[in-house]
mmCIF file of C-alpha atoms in Angstrom:
data_model
loop_
_atom_site.group_PDB
_atom_site.id
_atom_site.type_symbol
_atom_site.label_atom_id
_atom_site.label_comp_id
_atom_site.label_asym_id
_atom_site.label_seq_id
_atom_site.Cartn_x
_atom_site.Cartn_y
_atom_site.Cartn_z
ATOM 1 C CA MET A 266 0.098 0.045 -0.016
ATOM 2 C CA LYS A 267 1.439 3.351 -1.002
ATOM 3 C CA ALA A 268 0.230 6.895 -1.740
ATOM 4 C CA ILE A 269 1.927 8.943 -4.405
ATOM 5 C CA VAL A 270 1.678 12.328 -6.160
ATOM 6 C CA THR A 271 0.880 11.705 -9.895
ATOM 7 C CA THR A 272 3.679 12.564 -12.265
ATOM 8 C CA THR A 273 2.288 11.207 -15.492
ATOM 9 C CA ALA A 274 -0.802 11.699 -17.645
ATOM 10 C CA LYS A 275 -1.568 7.963 -17.243
ATOM 11 C CA GLN A 276 -1.659 8.253 -13.350
ATOM 12 C CA LYS A 277 -3.684 11.371 -13.722
ATOM 13 C CA GLU A 278 -6.365 9.582 -15.916
ATOM 14 C CA GLN A 279 -6.351 6.657 -13.302
ATOM 15 C CA ALA A 280 -7.102 9.239 -10.523
ATOM 16 C CA PHE A 281 -9.976 10.681 -12.638
ATOM 17 C CA ALA A 282 -11.311 7.274 -13.321
ATOM 18 C CA ILE A 283 -11.441 6.340 -9.518
ATOM 19 C CA ARG A 284 -13.269 9.723 -8.894
ATOM 20 C CA HIS A 285 -15.666 9.071 -11.823
ATOM 21 C CA GLU A 286 -16.409 5.525 -10.177
ATOM 22 C CA VAL A 287 -16.838 6.894 -6.747
ATOM 23 C CA PHE A 288 -18.624 10.289 -7.112
ATOM 24 C CA VAL A 289 -20.367 10.141 -10.349
ATOM 25 C CA LYS A 290 -21.484 6.432 -10.630
ATOM 26 C CA GLU A 291 -21.832 5.708 -6.905
ATOM 27 C CA GLN A 292 -22.980 8.927 -5.452
ATOM 28 C CA ASN A 293 -24.610 10.582 -8.419
ATOM 29 C CA VAL A 294 -22.580 13.766 -8.411
ATOM 30 C CA PRO A 295 -22.967 15.467 -11.840
ATOM 31 C CA ILE A 296 -19.804 15.101 -14.086
ATOM 32 C CA GLU A 297 -19.807 18.723 -14.809
ATOM 33 C CA ILE A 298 -19.344 19.317 -10.984
ATOM 34 C CA GLU A 299 -16.924 16.538 -10.230
ATOM 35 C CA LEU A 300 -14.470 17.522 -13.025
ATOM 36 C CA ASP A 301 -13.870 21.343 -12.853
ATOM 37 C CA ASP A 302 -11.339 23.919 -13.880
ATOM 38 C CA TYR A 303 -9.322 23.367 -10.562
ATOM 39 C CA ASP A 304 -8.108 20.174 -11.762
ATOM 40 C CA GLU A 305 -5.488 21.914 -14.141
ATOM 41 C CA GLN A 306 -3.855 23.690 -11.129
ATOM 42 C CA ALA A 307 -4.364 20.971 -8.448
ATOM 43 C CA ILE A 308 -1.727 18.343 -7.231
ATOM 44 C CA HIS A 309 -3.231 14.773 -7.782
ATOM 45 C CA PHE A 310 -2.693 11.706 -5.825
ATOM 46 C CA LEU A 311 -3.206 7.929 -6.229
ATOM 47 C CA CYS A 312 -3.095 5.236 -3.662
ATOM 48 C CA TYR A 313 -2.132 1.634 -4.744
ATOM 49 C CA ASN A 314 -2.882 -1.578 -3.333
ATOM 50 C CA ASP A 315 -0.254 -4.353 -2.637
ATOM 51 C CA GLN A 316 -0.771 -5.591 -6.200
ATOM 52 C CA ASN A 317 0.047 -2.117 -7.411
ATOM 53 C CA GLU A 318 -3.401 -1.403 -8.592
ATOM 54 C CA PRO A 319 -4.816 2.097 -8.142
ATOM 55 C CA VAL A 320 -7.589 2.124 -5.540
ATOM 56 C CA GLY A 321 -7.918 5.620 -4.219
ATOM 57 C CA ALA A 322 -7.526 9.226 -5.513
ATOM 58 C CA SER A 323 -7.518 12.760 -4.313
ATOM 59 C CA ARG A 324 -6.294 16.305 -5.017
ATOM 60 C CA ILE A 325 -5.050 19.445 -3.155
ATOM 61 C CA ARG A 326 -4.958 22.978 -3.977
ATOM 62 C CA PHE A 327 -3.368 25.918 -2.295
ATOM 63 C CA VAL A 328 -5.883 28.470 -1.338
ATOM 64 C CA ASP A 329 -5.019 31.659 0.798
ATOM 65 C CA SER A 330 -3.043 30.374 3.806
ATOM 66 C CA TYR A 331 -3.882 26.693 3.816
ATOM 67 C CA GLY A 332 -3.816 23.347 1.673
ATOM 68 C CA LYS A 333 -7.400 22.300 0.559
ATOM 69 C CA LEU A 334 -7.916 18.536 0.495
ATOM 70 C CA GLU A 335 -10.357 17.659 -2.144
ATOM 71 C CA ARG A 336 -11.883 14.684 -4.036
ATOM 72 C CA ILE A 337 -10.697 12.102 -1.579
ATOM 73 C CA CYS A 338 -11.969 8.760 -2.557
ATOM 74 C CA VAL A 339 -11.443 5.132 -2.458
ATOM 75 C CA LEU A 340 -13.111 2.471 -4.487
ATOM 76 C CA LYS A 341 -16.004 0.820 -2.549
ATOM 77 C CA SER A 342 -14.299 -2.721 -2.255
ATOM 78 C CA PHE A 343 -11.152 -1.314 -0.558
ATOM 79 C CA ARG A 344 -12.721 0.998 1.988
ATOM 80 C CA GLY A 345 -11.956 0.500 5.643
ATOM 81 C CA GLN A 346 -8.373 -0.858 4.791
ATOM 82 C CA SER A 347 -6.479 2.553 5.647
ATOM 83 C CA TYR A 348 -6.089 3.615 1.960
ATOM 84 C CA GLY A 349 -8.007 6.981 2.724
ATOM 85 C CA LYS A 350 -5.784 7.628 5.643
ATOM 86 C CA GLN A 351 -2.584 6.979 3.293
ATOM 87 C CA LEU A 352 -4.042 9.512 1.039
ATOM 88 C CA VAL A 353 -4.603 12.192 3.646
ATOM 89 C CA GLN A 354 -1.096 11.633 5.202
ATOM 90 C CA LYS A 355 0.351 11.832 1.921
ATOM 91 C CA MET A 356 -1.464 15.088 1.214
ATOM 92 C CA GLU A 357 -0.623 16.677 4.428
ATOM 93 C CA GLU A 358 3.148 15.881 3.693
ATOM 94 C CA GLU A 359 2.895 17.784 0.361
ATOM 95 C CA ILE A 360 1.163 20.728 2.196
ATOM 96 C CA ILE A 361 3.870 21.045 4.659
ATOM 97 C CA LYS A 362 6.516 20.549 1.563
ATOM 98 C CA ASN A 363 4.908 23.630 -0.173
ATOM 99 C CA GLY A 364 5.306 25.657 3.126
ATOM 100 C CA PHE A 365 1.977 25.641 4.398
ATOM 101 C CA LYS A 366 0.922 24.893 8.151
ATOM 102 C CA LEU A 367 -3.015 24.263 7.725
ATOM 103 C CA ALA A 368 -5.084 21.848 5.949
ATOM 104 C CA ARG A 369 -8.621 22.323 5.230
ATOM 105 C CA LEU A 370 -11.614 20.017 3.671
ATOM 106 C CA ASN A 371 -15.118 19.929 3.076
ATOM 107 C CA ALA A 372 -16.103 16.337 4.503
ATOM 108 C CA GLN A 373 -19.155 14.467 3.514
ATOM 109 C CA MET A 374 -21.092 14.128 6.851
ATOM 110 C CA ASP A 375 -21.269 10.494 6.959
ATOM 111 C CA VAL A 376 -17.375 10.333 6.681
ATOM 112 C CA ALA A 377 -16.711 13.436 9.183
ATOM 113 C CA GLU A 378 -15.725 10.909 11.941
ATOM 114 C CA PHE A 379 -12.956 9.556 9.601
ATOM 115 C CA TYR A 380 -11.379 12.814 9.416
ATOM 116 C CA GLU A 381 -11.862 13.554 13.111
ATOM 117 C CA ASN A 382 -9.901 10.387 13.908
ATOM 118 C CA LEU A 383 -7.071 11.976 11.887
ATOM 119 C CA GLY A 384 -7.092 15.192 13.959
ATOM 120 C CA TYR A 385 -9.585 17.446 11.957
ATOM 121 C CA LYS A 386 -12.015 19.611 13.740
ATOM 122 C CA VAL A 387 -15.443 20.831 12.331
ATOM 123 C CA ILE A 388 -15.458 24.534 11.884
ATOM 124 C CA SER A 389 -18.796 25.076 9.939
ATOM 125 C CA GLU A 390 -22.432 24.231 10.049
ATOM 126 C CA PRO A 391 -23.710 21.540 7.674
ATOM 127 C CA PHE A 392 -24.127 22.515 4.170
ATOM 128 C CA SER A 393 -25.138 20.886 0.930
ATOM 129 C CA GLU A 394 -22.670 20.493 -1.926
ATOM 130 C CA ALA A 395 -23.640 18.392 -5.001
ATOM 131 C CA ASN A 396 -26.857 17.366 -3.060
ATOM 132 C CA ILE A 397 -24.653 15.865 -0.295
ATOM 133 C CA LEU A 398 -24.398 17.262 3.212
ATOM 134 C CA HIS A 399 -20.950 18.438 4.142
ATOM 135 C CA VAL A 400 -19.007 20.379 6.969
ATOM 136 C CA THR A 401 -15.801 22.203 6.546
ATOM 137 C CA MET A 402 -13.084 20.868 8.667
ATOM 138 C CA GLU A 403 -9.373 21.861 9.402
ATOM 139 C CA LYS A 404 -6.278 20.732 11.077
ATOM 140 C CA SER A 405 -3.037 22.489 12.003
ATOM 141 C CA LEU A 406 -0.048 20.540 10.678
#
């Protein structure tokens, strides 16, 4: 199991394919919302299983004074096996590497506890994004 920053077009395509599977197919997020203009400027990540198959994806952007963790997802059959945790840790390393000390994300309500277990704190009231309830969370790095 390993998480990496994508460095090739093929890796980026794999990340988009995982996001499509989770967000568009599974959660019914419209494709025009899931893929956006921020994908061009974001740093993308992949997480691989022990057979070197991509099973998770995410991206970060730098906004104001923090790194914003976005589009964190793991294929359904691989959830609960620490792939999400690996992605978040790799993203946090990248945020620190880029000179930032704060991480922020918009977590779907049903996985907010996952992020709380990684040290994130809720800093907003619930809000709807793509017809899914979210809360904003942050962590000092």
